[in-house]
Amino acid sequence: MASDDDHVASPEEMLRVIEEQSVATARWLHGDPLLLYVPWGVAWLLGFTAFFLHYGLDGHPYAPISQMQALAVLMGAQIVSGSIAAFGIVRMNRGVRGDSTAKGTMYGYAWFAGMMLVVVIATRVSALLPPEESGLVWGGASLLVVAVMHMAGGAIWLNWPMFFVGAWVAGVDAVGVLLGAGWHALLTAVLLGGGFIVAGLWLRRCR
């Protein structure tokens, strides 16, 4: 009498198992959109809203929030969101070896180098500018790195949503810089902060 262990899978069953494993692997490698996008969206929504209330659109603050207080809100929110996103990236790379690990490592170092370069340049230049323009240099340069790294990541891993997110960040950043600090903060809070939240939820639903 044949036991369950002697059962031979049919071609249809084997194809189903292969398809399930392929889907699971793709989800694992691309990470959880909720962890990769939503935390940053919340951080930018809170932080740049604080900057918008500080700058206003007519040259007068809309709330008694200093530039340093707004920066503290943004930095605190980004530290929390960065920790959550890092957790998602670690999960994404766990169990992955070879070229994928090397790409992820180099990509991570590129993020670090880009942000450190922003700190160096903005620190040197902002001392020569009025406070409002100084804040615009910091915000605009930081989002420039975010845009380029998302587009580069999309190209490396052939991830079109990631590439288009980077292009969206670049477009919003450019328009905001041209319009001024108040508009840059408002557009970043609404279109990028809110946009990242929507993108994370939508991409999670489409997985």
mmCIF file of C-alpha atoms in Angstrom:
data_model
loop_
_atom_site.group_PDB
_atom_site.id
_atom_site.type_symbol
_atom_site.label_atom_id
_atom_site.label_comp_id
_atom_site.label_asym_id
_atom_site.label_seq_id
_atom_site.Cartn_x
_atom_site.Cartn_y
_atom_site.Cartn_z
ATOM 1 C CA MET A 1 0.000 0.000 0.000
ATOM 2 C CA ALA A 2 1.460 3.394 -0.997
ATOM 3 C CA SER A 3 2.012 5.985 1.727
ATOM 4 C CA ASP A 4 1.615 9.755 1.478
ATOM 5 C CA ASP A 5 5.390 10.048 1.126
ATOM 6 C CA ASP A 6 5.222 8.022 -2.086
ATOM 7 C CA HIS A 7 2.870 10.528 -3.712
ATOM 8 C CA VAL A 8 4.326 11.944 -6.934
ATOM 9 C CA ALA A 9 3.372 15.523 -7.670
ATOM 10 C CA SER A 10 1.609 16.116 -10.957
ATOM 11 C CA PRO A 11 2.994 18.669 -13.446
ATOM 12 C CA GLU A 12 0.170 21.020 -12.497
ATOM 13 C CA GLU A 13 1.064 20.795 -8.804
ATOM 14 C CA MET A 14 4.730 21.377 -9.530
ATOM 15 C CA LEU A 15 3.937 24.460 -11.634
ATOM 16 C CA ARG A 16 1.704 25.798 -8.857
ATOM 17 C CA VAL A 17 4.446 25.359 -6.264
ATOM 18 C CA ILE A 18 7.016 27.023 -8.544
ATOM 19 C CA GLU A 19 4.692 29.959 -9.157
ATOM 20 C CA GLU A 20 3.973 30.387 -5.439
ATOM 21 C CA GLN A 21 7.666 30.314 -4.614
ATOM 22 C CA SER A 22 8.458 32.807 -7.390
ATOM 23 C CA VAL A 23 5.836 35.228 -6.101
ATOM 24 C CA ALA A 24 7.083 34.831 -2.531
ATOM 25 C CA THR A 25 10.680 35.401 -3.608
ATOM 26 C CA ALA A 26 9.790 38.509 -5.623
ATOM 27 C CA ARG A 27 7.924 39.969 -2.652
ATOM 28 C CA TRP A 28 10.852 39.193 -0.371
ATOM 29 C CA LEU A 29 13.465 40.762 -2.660
ATOM 30 C CA HIS A 30 11.452 43.917 -3.327
ATOM 31 C CA GLY A 31 10.691 44.430 0.353
ATOM 32 C CA ASP A 32 7.508 45.574 2.040
ATOM 33 C CA PRO A 33 6.318 48.875 0.509
ATOM 34 C CA LEU A 34 4.693 49.812 3.816
ATOM 35 C CA LEU A 35 8.086 49.710 5.544
ATOM 36 C CA LEU A 36 10.007 51.330 2.685
ATOM 37 C CA TYR A 37 7.684 54.239 1.849
ATOM 38 C CA VAL A 38 5.084 54.972 4.542
ATOM 39 C CA PRO A 39 7.511 55.823 7.401
ATOM 40 C CA TRP A 40 9.340 58.362 5.218
ATOM 41 C CA GLY A 41 6.022 59.791 4.084
ATOM 42 C CA VAL A 42 4.904 60.320 7.673
ATOM 43 C CA ALA A 43 8.276 61.887 8.590
ATOM 44 C CA TRP A 44 8.174 64.343 5.677
ATOM 45 C CA LEU A 45 4.521 65.161 6.266
ATOM 46 C CA LEU A 46 5.240 66.093 9.882
ATOM 47 C CA GLY A 47 8.647 67.713 9.413
ATOM 48 C CA PHE A 48 7.964 69.798 6.330
ATOM 49 C CA THR A 49 4.570 70.852 7.662
ATOM 50 C CA ALA A 50 6.454 72.308 10.601
ATOM 51 C CA PHE A 51 8.759 74.133 8.175
ATOM 52 C CA PHE A 52 5.775 75.378 6.180
ATOM 53 C CA LEU A 53 4.185 76.805 9.341
ATOM 54 C CA HIS A 54 7.503 78.486 10.149
ATOM 55 C CA TYR A 55 8.056 80.007 6.686
ATOM 56 C CA GLY A 56 4.514 80.684 5.532
ATOM 57 C CA LEU A 57 3.785 81.681 1.934
ATOM 58 C CA ASP A 58 3.755 85.435 2.401
ATOM 59 C CA GLY A 59 6.967 85.833 4.336
ATOM 60 C CA HIS A 60 5.225 85.647 7.716
ATOM 61 C CA PRO A 61 5.098 82.512 9.926
ATOM 62 C CA TYR A 62 1.740 80.805 10.309
ATOM 63 C CA ALA A 63 2.651 79.421 13.738
ATOM 64 C CA PRO A 64 5.201 80.300 16.446
ATOM 65 C CA ILE A 65 7.625 77.569 15.337
ATOM 66 C CA SER A 66 11.300 78.425 14.990
ATOM 67 C CA GLN A 67 13.498 76.990 12.257
ATOM 68 C CA MET A 68 15.389 74.887 14.816
ATOM 69 C CA GLN A 69 12.137 73.515 16.247
ATOM 70 C CA ALA A 70 10.948 72.584 12.770
ATOM 71 C CA LEU A 71 14.300 70.938 12.090
ATOM 72 C CA ALA A 72 14.024 69.002 15.351
ATOM 73 C CA VAL A 73 10.596 67.686 14.312
ATOM 74 C CA LEU A 74 11.911 66.639 10.904
ATOM 75 C CA MET A 75 15.084 65.021 12.238
ATOM 76 C CA GLY A 76 13.265 63.166 15.008
ATOM 77 C CA ALA A 77 10.657 61.843 12.588
ATOM 78 C CA GLN A 78 13.349 60.826 10.075
ATOM 79 C CA ILE A 79 15.331 58.940 12.721
ATOM 80 C CA VAL A 80 12.257 56.883 13.570
ATOM 81 C CA SER A 81 11.298 56.355 9.925
ATOM 82 C CA GLY A 82 14.894 55.526 8.983
ATOM 83 C CA SER A 83 15.026 52.836 11.655
ATOM 84 C CA ILE A 84 11.801 51.298 10.382
ATOM 85 C CA ALA A 85 12.969 51.440 6.759
ATOM 86 C CA ALA A 86 16.344 49.941 7.722
ATOM 87 C CA PHE A 87 14.500 47.050 9.359
ATOM 88 C CA GLY A 88 12.632 46.494 6.106
ATOM 89 C CA ILE A 89 15.851 46.574 4.072
ATOM 90 C CA VAL A 90 17.558 44.103 6.432
ATOM 91 C CA ARG A 91 14.611 41.749 6.066
ATOM 92 C CA MET A 92 14.713 42.187 2.306
ATOM 93 C CA ASN A 93 18.411 41.236 2.124
ATOM 94 C CA ARG A 94 18.307 38.412 4.650
ATOM 95 C CA GLY A 95 19.143 35.146 2.955
ATOM 96 C CA VAL A 96 20.259 36.867 -0.239
ATOM 97 C CA ARG A 97 23.829 36.197 -1.347
ATOM 98 C CA GLY A 98 26.168 36.982 -4.222
ATOM 99 C CA ASP A 99 25.711 39.923 -6.567
ATOM 100 C CA SER A 100 22.465 41.029 -4.930
ATOM 101 C CA THR A 101 24.200 41.466 -1.583
ATOM 102 C CA ALA A 102 27.057 43.402 -3.200
ATOM 103 C CA LYS A 103 24.596 45.685 -4.996
ATOM 104 C CA GLY A 104 22.685 46.333 -1.786
ATOM 105 C CA THR A 105 25.869 47.099 0.144
ATOM 106 C CA MET A 106 27.196 49.523 -2.467
ATOM 107 C CA TYR A 107 23.788 51.137 -2.761
ATOM 108 C CA GLY A 108 23.662 51.685 0.990
ATOM 109 C CA TYR A 109 27.117 53.277 1.003
ATOM 110 C CA ALA A 110 26.075 55.511 -1.883
ATOM 111 C CA TRP A 111 23.128 56.782 0.195
ATOM 112 C CA PHE A 112 25.468 57.519 3.088
ATOM 113 C CA ALA A 113 28.028 59.270 0.875
ATOM 114 C CA GLY A 114 25.362 61.382 -0.820
ATOM 115 C CA MET A 115 23.848 62.569 2.443
ATOM 116 C CA MET A 116 27.249 63.301 3.967
ATOM 117 C CA LEU A 117 28.121 65.377 0.903
ATOM 118 C CA VAL A 118 24.893 67.335 1.363
ATOM 119 C CA VAL A 119 25.874 68.056 4.970
ATOM 120 C CA VAL A 120 29.327 69.289 3.917
ATOM 121 C CA ILE A 121 28.088 71.487 1.051
ATOM 122 C CA ALA A 122 25.051 72.865 2.860
ATOM 123 C CA THR A 123 27.046 73.632 5.998
ATOM 124 C CA ARG A 124 29.598 75.569 3.965
ATOM 125 C CA VAL A 125 27.073 77.455 1.811
ATOM 126 C CA SER A 126 24.270 78.096 4.310
ATOM 127 C CA ALA A 127 26.500 80.326 6.464
ATOM 128 C CA LEU A 128 26.538 82.806 3.555
ATOM 129 C CA LEU A 129 22.760 82.884 3.060
ATOM 130 C CA PRO A 130 19.706 84.233 4.882
ATOM 131 C CA PRO A 131 17.964 81.645 7.135
ATOM 132 C CA GLU A 132 15.138 81.010 4.644
ATOM 133 C CA GLU A 133 17.496 80.404 1.737
ATOM 134 C CA SER A 134 19.729 78.306 3.970
ATOM 135 C CA GLY A 135 16.790 76.020 4.778
ATOM 136 C CA LEU A 136 15.995 75.778 1.083
ATOM 137 C CA VAL A 137 19.551 74.633 0.333
ATOM 138 C CA TRP A 138 19.336 71.897 2.974
ATOM 139 C CA GLY A 139 15.896 70.682 1.892
ATOM 140 C CA GLY A 140 16.497 70.925 -1.841
ATOM 141 C CA ALA A 141 19.890 69.191 -1.751
ATOM 142 C CA SER A 142 18.635 66.396 0.505
ATOM 143 C CA LEU A 143 15.682 65.654 -1.765
ATOM 144 C CA LEU A 144 18.018 65.733 -4.757
ATOM 145 C CA VAL A 145 19.933 62.804 -3.257
ATOM 146 C CA VAL A 146 16.668 61.005 -2.456
ATOM 147 C CA ALA A 147 15.459 61.437 -6.043
ATOM 148 C CA VAL A 148 18.690 60.298 -7.690
ATOM 149 C CA MET A 149 19.131 57.292 -5.374
ATOM 150 C CA HIS A 150 15.562 56.106 -5.952
ATOM 151 C CA MET A 151 15.985 56.371 -9.709
ATOM 152 C CA ALA A 152 19.352 54.602 -9.537
ATOM 153 C CA GLY A 153 17.884 51.866 -7.340
ATOM 154 C CA GLY A 154 15.034 51.389 -9.785
ATOM 155 C CA ALA A 155 17.550 51.006 -12.608
ATOM 156 C CA ILE A 156 19.735 48.565 -10.649
ATOM 157 C CA TRP A 157 16.898 46.249 -9.639
ATOM 158 C CA LEU A 158 14.647 46.948 -12.655
ATOM 159 C CA ASN A 159 12.009 48.292 -10.281
ATOM 160 C CA TRP A 160 9.857 50.745 -12.247
ATOM 161 C CA PRO A 161 7.762 51.956 -9.266
ATOM 162 C CA MET A 162 10.969 52.873 -7.422
ATOM 163 C CA PHE A 163 12.279 54.699 -10.493
ATOM 164 C CA PHE A 164 9.055 56.668 -10.958
ATOM 165 C CA VAL A 165 8.987 57.579 -7.256
ATOM 166 C CA GLY A 166 12.465 59.046 -7.681
ATOM 167 C CA ALA A 167 11.344 61.008 -10.738
ATOM 168 C CA TRP A 168 8.338 62.321 -8.786
ATOM 169 C CA VAL A 169 10.620 63.467 -5.947
ATOM 170 C CA ALA A 170 12.897 65.224 -8.453
ATOM 171 C CA GLY A 171 9.999 67.061 -10.076
ATOM 172 C CA VAL A 172 8.446 68.225 -6.809
ATOM 173 C CA ASP A 173 11.842 69.266 -5.461
ATOM 174 C CA ALA A 174 12.637 71.310 -8.565
ATOM 175 C CA VAL A 175 9.299 73.158 -8.543
ATOM 176 C CA GLY A 176 9.561 73.824 -4.809
ATOM 177 C CA VAL A 177 13.077 75.242 -5.073
ATOM 178 C CA LEU A 178 11.979 77.586 -7.872
ATOM 179 C CA LEU A 179 8.983 78.833 -5.856
ATOM 180 C CA GLY A 180 10.804 79.404 -2.573
ATOM 181 C CA ALA A 181 11.192 77.947 0.908
ATOM 182 C CA GLY A 182 7.539 78.154 1.974
ATOM 183 C CA TRP A 183 6.238 76.526 -1.189
ATOM 184 C CA HIS A 184 9.017 73.935 -1.110
ATOM 185 C CA ALA A 185 8.017 72.914 2.412
ATOM 186 C CA LEU A 186 4.312 72.807 1.505
ATOM 187 C CA LEU A 187 4.796 70.791 -1.699
ATOM 188 C CA THR A 188 7.176 68.394 0.027
ATOM 189 C CA ALA A 189 4.781 67.821 2.922
ATOM 190 C CA VAL A 190 1.713 67.250 0.744
ATOM 191 C CA LEU A 191 3.003 65.771 -2.515
ATOM 192 C CA LEU A 192 5.981 63.822 -1.172
ATOM 193 C CA GLY A 193 4.946 63.117 2.402
ATOM 194 C CA GLY A 194 1.384 62.285 1.445
ATOM 195 C CA GLY A 195 2.554 60.807 -1.866
ATOM 196 C CA PHE A 196 4.899 58.331 -0.189
ATOM 197 C CA ILE A 197 2.116 57.203 2.148
ATOM 198 C CA VAL A 198 -0.244 56.661 -0.793
ATOM 199 C CA ALA A 199 2.493 54.922 -2.817
ATOM 200 C CA GLY A 200 3.305 52.542 0.029
ATOM 201 C CA LEU A 201 -0.332 51.607 0.555
ATOM 202 C CA TRP A 202 -1.004 51.257 -3.185
ATOM 203 C CA LEU A 203 2.111 49.168 -3.882
ATOM 204 C CA ARG A 204 1.317 46.922 -0.911
ATOM 205 C CA ARG A 205 -2.177 46.348 -2.284
ATOM 206 C CA CYS A 206 -0.820 45.596 -5.771
ATOM 207 C CA ARG A 207 1.707 43.012 -4.552
#
